[in-house]
Tab-separated table of C-alpha atoms in Angstrom:
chain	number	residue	atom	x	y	z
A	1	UNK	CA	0.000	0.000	0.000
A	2	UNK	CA	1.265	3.130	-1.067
A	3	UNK	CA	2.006	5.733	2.252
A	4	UNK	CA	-0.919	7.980	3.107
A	5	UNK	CA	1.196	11.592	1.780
A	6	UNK	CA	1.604	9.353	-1.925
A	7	UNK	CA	-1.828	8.970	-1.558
A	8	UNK	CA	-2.843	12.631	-0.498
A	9	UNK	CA	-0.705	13.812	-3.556
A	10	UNK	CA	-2.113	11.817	-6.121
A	11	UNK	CA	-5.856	12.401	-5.227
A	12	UNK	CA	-5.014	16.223	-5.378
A	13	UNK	CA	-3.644	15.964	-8.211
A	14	UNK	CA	-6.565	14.402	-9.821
A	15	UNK	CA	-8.552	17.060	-8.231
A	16	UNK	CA	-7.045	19.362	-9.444
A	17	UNK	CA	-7.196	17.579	-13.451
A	18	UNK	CA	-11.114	17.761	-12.528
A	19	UNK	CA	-11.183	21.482	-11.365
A	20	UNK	CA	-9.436	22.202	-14.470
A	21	UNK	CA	-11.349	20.280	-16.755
A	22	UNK	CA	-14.728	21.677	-15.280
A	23	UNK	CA	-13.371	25.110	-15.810
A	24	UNK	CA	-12.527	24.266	-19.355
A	25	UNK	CA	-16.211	22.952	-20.020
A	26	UNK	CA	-17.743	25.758	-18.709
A	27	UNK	CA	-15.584	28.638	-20.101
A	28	UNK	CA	-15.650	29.515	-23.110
A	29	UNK	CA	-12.290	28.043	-25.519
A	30	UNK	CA	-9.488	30.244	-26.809
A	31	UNK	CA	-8.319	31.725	-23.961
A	32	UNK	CA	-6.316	34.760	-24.647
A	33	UNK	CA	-3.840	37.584	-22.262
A	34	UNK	CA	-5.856	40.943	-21.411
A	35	UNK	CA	-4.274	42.743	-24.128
A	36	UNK	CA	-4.954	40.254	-26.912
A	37	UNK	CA	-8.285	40.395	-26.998
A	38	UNK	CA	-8.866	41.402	-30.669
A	39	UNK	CA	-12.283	43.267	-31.472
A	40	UNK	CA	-13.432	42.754	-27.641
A	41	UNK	CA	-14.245	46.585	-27.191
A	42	UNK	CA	-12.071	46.083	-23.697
A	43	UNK	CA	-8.860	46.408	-22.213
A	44	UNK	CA	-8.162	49.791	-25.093
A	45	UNK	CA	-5.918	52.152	-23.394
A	46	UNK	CA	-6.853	54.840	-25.464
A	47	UNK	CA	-10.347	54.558	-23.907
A	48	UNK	CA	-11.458	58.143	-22.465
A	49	UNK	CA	-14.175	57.504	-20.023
A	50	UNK	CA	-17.220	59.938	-21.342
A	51	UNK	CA	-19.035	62.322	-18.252
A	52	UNK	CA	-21.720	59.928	-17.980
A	53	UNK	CA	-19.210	56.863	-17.256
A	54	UNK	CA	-16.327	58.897	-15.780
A	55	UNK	CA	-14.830	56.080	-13.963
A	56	UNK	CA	-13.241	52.862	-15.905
A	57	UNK	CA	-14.596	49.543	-14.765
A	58	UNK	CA	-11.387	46.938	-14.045
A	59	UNK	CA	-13.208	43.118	-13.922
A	60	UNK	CA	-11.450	40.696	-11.840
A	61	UNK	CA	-11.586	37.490	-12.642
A	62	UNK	CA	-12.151	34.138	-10.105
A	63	UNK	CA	-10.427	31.063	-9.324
A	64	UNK	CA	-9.212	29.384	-12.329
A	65	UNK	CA	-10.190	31.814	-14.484
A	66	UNK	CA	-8.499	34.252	-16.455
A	67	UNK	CA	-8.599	37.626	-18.023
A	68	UNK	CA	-10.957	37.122	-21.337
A	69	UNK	CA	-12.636	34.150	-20.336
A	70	UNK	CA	-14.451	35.624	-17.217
A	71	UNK	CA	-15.751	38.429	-19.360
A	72	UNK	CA	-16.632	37.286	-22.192
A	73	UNK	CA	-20.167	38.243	-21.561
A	74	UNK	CA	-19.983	41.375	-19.343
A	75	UNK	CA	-17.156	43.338	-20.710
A	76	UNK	CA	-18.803	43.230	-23.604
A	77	UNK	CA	-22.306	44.256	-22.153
A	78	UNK	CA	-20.798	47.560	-20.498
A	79	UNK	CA	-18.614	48.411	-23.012
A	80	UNK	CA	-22.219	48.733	-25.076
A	81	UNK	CA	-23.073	50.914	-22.503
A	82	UNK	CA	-20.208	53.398	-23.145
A	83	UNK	CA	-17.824	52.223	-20.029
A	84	UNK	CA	-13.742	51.675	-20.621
A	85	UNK	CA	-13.904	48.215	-19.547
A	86	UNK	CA	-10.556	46.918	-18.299
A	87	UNK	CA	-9.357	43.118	-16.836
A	88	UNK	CA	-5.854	41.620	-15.882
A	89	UNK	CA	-4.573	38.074	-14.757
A	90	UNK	CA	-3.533	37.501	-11.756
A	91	UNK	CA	-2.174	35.139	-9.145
A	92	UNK	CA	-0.484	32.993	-12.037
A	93	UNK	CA	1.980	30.280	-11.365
A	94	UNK	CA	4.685	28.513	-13.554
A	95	UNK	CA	3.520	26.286	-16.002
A	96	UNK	CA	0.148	26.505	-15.793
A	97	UNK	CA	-1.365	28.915	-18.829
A	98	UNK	CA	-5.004	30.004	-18.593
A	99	UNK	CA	-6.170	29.151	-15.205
A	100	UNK	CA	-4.656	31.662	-12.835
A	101	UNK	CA	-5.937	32.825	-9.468
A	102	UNK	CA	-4.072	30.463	-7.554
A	103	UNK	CA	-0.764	32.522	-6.376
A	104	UNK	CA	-0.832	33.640	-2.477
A	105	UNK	CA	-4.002	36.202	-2.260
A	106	UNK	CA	-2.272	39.043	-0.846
A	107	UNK	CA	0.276	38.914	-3.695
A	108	UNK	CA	-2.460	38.947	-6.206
A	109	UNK	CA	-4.050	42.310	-4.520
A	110	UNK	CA	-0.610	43.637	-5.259
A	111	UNK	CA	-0.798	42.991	-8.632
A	112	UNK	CA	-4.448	44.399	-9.212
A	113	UNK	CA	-2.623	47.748	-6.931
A	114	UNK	CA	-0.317	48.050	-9.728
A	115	UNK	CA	-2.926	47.043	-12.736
A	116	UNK	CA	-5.292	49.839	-11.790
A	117	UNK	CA	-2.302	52.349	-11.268
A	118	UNK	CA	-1.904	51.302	-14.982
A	119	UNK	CA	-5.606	51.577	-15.946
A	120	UNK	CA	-5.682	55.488	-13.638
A	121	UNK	CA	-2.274	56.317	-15.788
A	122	UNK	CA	-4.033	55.651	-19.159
A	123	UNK	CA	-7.383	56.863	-19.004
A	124	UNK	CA	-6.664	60.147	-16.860
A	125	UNK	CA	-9.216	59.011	-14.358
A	126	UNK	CA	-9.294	59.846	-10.643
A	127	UNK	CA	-10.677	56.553	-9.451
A	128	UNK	CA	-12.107	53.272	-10.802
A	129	UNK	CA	-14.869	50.624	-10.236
A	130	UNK	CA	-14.114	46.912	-9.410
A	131	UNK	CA	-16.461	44.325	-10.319
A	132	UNK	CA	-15.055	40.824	-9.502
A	133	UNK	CA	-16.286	37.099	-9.501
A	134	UNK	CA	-16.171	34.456	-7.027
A	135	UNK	CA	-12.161	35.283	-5.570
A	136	UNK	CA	-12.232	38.380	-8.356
A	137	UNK	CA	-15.075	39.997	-5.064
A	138	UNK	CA	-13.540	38.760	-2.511
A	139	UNK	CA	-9.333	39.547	-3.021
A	140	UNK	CA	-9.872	43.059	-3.867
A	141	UNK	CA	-10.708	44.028	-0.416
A	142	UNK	CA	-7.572	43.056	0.403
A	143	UNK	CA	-6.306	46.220	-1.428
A	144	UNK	CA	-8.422	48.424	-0.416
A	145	UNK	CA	-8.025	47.464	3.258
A	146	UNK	CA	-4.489	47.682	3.371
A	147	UNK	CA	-2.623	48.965	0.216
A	148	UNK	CA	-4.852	52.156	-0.095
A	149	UNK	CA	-6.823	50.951	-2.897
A	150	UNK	CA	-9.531	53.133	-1.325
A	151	UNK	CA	-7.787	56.163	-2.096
A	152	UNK	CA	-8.435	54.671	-6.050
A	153	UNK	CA	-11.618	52.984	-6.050
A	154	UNK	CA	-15.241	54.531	-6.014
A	155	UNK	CA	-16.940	51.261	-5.516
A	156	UNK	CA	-16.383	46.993	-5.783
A	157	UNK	CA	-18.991	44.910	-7.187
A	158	UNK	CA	-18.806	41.407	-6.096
A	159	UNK	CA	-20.851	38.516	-8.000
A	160	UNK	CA	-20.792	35.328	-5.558
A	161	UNK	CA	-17.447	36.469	-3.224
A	162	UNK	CA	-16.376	33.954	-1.411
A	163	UNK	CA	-15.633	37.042	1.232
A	164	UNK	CA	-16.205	34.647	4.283
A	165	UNK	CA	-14.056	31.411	2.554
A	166	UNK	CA	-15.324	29.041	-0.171
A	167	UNK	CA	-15.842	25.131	0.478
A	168	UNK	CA	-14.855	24.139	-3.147
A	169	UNK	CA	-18.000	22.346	-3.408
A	170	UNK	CA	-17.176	20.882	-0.015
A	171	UNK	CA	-14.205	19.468	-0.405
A	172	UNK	CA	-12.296	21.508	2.284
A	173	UNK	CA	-14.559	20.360	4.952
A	174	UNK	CA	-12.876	17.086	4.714
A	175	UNK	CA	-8.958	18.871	5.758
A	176	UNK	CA	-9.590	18.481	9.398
A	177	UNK	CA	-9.852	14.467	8.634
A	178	UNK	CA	-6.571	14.234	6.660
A	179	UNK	CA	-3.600	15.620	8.653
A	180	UNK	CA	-1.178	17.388	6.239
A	181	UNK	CA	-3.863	17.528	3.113
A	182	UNK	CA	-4.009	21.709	4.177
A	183	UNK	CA	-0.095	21.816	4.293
A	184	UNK	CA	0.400	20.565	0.768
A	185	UNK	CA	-2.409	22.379	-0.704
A	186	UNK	CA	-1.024	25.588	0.635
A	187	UNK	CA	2.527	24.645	-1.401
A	188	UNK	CA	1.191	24.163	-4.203
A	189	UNK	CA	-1.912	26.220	-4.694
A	190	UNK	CA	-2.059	28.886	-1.931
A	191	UNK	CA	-4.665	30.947	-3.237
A	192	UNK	CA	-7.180	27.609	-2.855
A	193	UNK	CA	-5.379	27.799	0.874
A	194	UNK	CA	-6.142	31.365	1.025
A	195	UNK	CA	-9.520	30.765	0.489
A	196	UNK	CA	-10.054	27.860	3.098
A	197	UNK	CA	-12.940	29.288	5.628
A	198	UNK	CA	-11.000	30.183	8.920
A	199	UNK	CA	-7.768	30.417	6.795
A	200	UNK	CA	-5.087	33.559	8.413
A	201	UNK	CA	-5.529	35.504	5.273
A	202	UNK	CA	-9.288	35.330	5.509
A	203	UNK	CA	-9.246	36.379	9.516
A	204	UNK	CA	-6.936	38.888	9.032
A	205	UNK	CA	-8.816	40.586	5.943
A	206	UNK	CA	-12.211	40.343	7.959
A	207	UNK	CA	-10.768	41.521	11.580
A	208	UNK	CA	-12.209	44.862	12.445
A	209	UNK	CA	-14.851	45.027	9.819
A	210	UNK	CA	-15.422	43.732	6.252
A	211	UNK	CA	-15.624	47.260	4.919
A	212	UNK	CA	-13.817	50.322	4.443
A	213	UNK	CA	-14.615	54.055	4.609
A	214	UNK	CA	-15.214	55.610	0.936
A	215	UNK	CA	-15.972	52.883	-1.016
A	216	UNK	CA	-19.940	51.309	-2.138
A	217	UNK	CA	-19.926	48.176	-2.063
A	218	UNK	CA	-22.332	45.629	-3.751
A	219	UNK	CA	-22.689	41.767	-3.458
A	220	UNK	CA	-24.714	40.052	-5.795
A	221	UNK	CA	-25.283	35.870	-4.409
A	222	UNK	CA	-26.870	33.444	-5.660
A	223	UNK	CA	-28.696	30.766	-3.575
A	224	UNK	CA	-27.681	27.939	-6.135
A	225	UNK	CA	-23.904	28.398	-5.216
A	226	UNK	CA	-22.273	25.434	-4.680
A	227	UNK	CA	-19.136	27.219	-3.815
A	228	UNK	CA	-19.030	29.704	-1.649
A	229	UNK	CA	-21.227	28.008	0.800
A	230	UNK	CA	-23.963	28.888	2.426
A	231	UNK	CA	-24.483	31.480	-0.097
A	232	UNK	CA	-25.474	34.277	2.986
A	233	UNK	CA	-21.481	34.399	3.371
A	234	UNK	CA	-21.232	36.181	0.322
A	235	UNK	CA	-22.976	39.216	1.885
A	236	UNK	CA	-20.731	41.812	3.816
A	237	UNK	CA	-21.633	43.884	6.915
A	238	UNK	CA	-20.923	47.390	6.909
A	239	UNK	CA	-21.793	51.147	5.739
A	240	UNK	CA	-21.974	51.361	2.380
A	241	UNK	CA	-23.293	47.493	1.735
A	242	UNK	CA	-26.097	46.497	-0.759
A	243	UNK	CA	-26.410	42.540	-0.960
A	244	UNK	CA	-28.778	40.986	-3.459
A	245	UNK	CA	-30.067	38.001	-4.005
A	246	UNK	CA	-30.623	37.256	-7.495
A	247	UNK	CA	-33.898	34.921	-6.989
A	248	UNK	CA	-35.074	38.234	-5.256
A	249	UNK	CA	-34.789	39.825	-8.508
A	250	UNK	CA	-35.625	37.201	-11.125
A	251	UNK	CA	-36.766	33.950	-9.044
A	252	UNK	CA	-36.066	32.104	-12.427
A	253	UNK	CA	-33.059	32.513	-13.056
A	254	UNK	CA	-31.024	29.455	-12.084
A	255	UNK	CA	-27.468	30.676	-12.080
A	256	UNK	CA	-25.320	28.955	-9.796
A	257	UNK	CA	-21.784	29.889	-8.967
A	258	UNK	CA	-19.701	30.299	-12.168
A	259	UNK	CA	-23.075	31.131	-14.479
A	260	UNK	CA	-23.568	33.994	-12.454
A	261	UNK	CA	-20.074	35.696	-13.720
A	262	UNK	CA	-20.548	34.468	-17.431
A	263	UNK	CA	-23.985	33.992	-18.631
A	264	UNK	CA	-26.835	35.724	-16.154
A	265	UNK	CA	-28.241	39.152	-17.651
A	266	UNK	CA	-29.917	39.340	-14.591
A	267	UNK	CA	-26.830	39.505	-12.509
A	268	UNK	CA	-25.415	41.892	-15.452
A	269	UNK	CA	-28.251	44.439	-15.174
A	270	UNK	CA	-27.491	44.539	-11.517
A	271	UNK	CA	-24.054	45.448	-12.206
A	272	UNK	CA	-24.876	48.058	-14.480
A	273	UNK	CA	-26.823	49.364	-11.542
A	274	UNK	CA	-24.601	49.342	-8.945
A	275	UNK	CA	-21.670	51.255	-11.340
A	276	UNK	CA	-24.418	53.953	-12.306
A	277	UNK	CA	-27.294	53.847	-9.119
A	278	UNK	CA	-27.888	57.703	-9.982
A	279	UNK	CA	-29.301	55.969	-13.915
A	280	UNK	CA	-30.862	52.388	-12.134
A	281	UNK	CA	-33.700	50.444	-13.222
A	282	UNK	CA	-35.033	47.828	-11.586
A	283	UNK	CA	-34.057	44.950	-12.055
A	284	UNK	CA	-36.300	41.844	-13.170
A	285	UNK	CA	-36.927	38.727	-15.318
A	286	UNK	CA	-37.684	41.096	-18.091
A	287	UNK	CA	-34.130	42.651	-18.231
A	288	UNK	CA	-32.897	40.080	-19.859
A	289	UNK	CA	-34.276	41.797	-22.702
A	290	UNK	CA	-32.219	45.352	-22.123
């Protein structure tokens, strides 16, 4: 019999095979960089946001996604209605192309510190909007907490954060059971660590408050996510805090945790909303039509 750590390193390495085929299923093929996204309508540095859009929107992709994928259907959607839409990879590691996220958490809110410097340098704005999926929600709040992305952003959209951890489908309830399982993980995927309810990164970016002054924020859950589980700890407590439920808005729509970022118009009209609340319309089954 092989020992138990042979074991432990062969069933998460089928895991993660699964994870990544999943993620290959449901995203869309042809997976690009940020800046070759030909014809997309996003990521053009010559954008000049217009008075009615005034900030650029920066999208943050989720766990195992990447920076064309995720968007595919929302960047595409507010760049219609006249935003400078903007997304970047992060958390890559070596050797593995497309599916990023996975880097150390508080390293990736470094890189989105330097990609909206970038995005602020470019379009001449004074601040941006965030609007992130599943991790893409969550990790930004660690740069506005504590690298002074408040300074920089107006307001952070989350669709299904996992802002209070994620149980990967429930697969990280079983790492109390298997001694070591949480150690290896953390070497060679730390942003799945990262994201482990109770993890350090996790209590240290909700101690004292999941907000901070200056910025709306806006969490949009669905109660079909299989993720980030039970879907209440997507919301976030705080002054400035709107969390929706999507079946309040369109009890038909059947989005669960990854749909919700790529395919619901629902969740997309919401958005819209939250960057522009001054210009909102309500939101319903019917604005799948707008």
């Amino acid at each position: 019999m092989l020992p138990p750590r042979i074991r432990i390193r062969r069933a998460l390495r089928a895991l993660t095979v699964l994870l990544l085929t999943a993620a290959a299923i449901l995203l869309p093929s042809g997976a690009a960089s940020a800046d070759s996204a030909p014809g997309s309508g996003w990521n053009d540095y010559g954008c000049k946001p217009s008075a009615a859009h005034p900030r650029p929107v920066v999208l943050v992709h989720g766990t195992f996604g990447n920076s064309v994928d995720n968007w595919l259907g929302l960047a595409p959607y507010l760049v219609r209605r006249g935003y400078c839409v903007f997304s970047l990879d992060y958390g890559q590691l070596p050797g593995v192309p497309f599916f990023h996220g996975l880097g150390p958490i508080a390293k990736s809110a470094e890189q989105l510190d330097a990609y909206v410097d970038k995005v602020l340098a470019s379009t001449g704005a004074a601040e941006v909007d965030i609007v992130g999926h599943s991790q893409g929600g969550m990790m930004p709040r660690h740069y506005l907490k504590f690298l002074g992305g408040a300074d920089k952003v107006n307001a952070l959209v989350g669709l299904a954060p996992d802002n209070h951890g994620a149980s990967l489908m429930g697969l990280t309830r079983l790492l109390p059971h298997f001694p070591g399982v949480a150690d290896l993980i953390d070497e060679k995927t730390p942003g799945l660590a990262d994201q482990v309810p109770g993890s350090a990164f996790l209590q240290k970016l909700n101690e004292g408050g999941d907000t901070v002054p200056g910025v709306r924020y806006t969490v949009i859950a669905t109660k079909y996510d299989q993720v980030a589980t039970p879907y209440r700890s997507n919301f976030l407590d705080g002054p400035g805090v709107r969390n929706v439920l999507l079946q309040d808005l369109c009890p038909v729509d059947f989005s669960e945790h990854v749909a919700i970022g790529l395919f619901s118009r629902i969740a997309f009209h919401e958005v819209a909303n939250a960057l522009d609340p001054a210009r909102a319309t309500p939101t319903t089954c019917a604005s799948v039509l707008g």
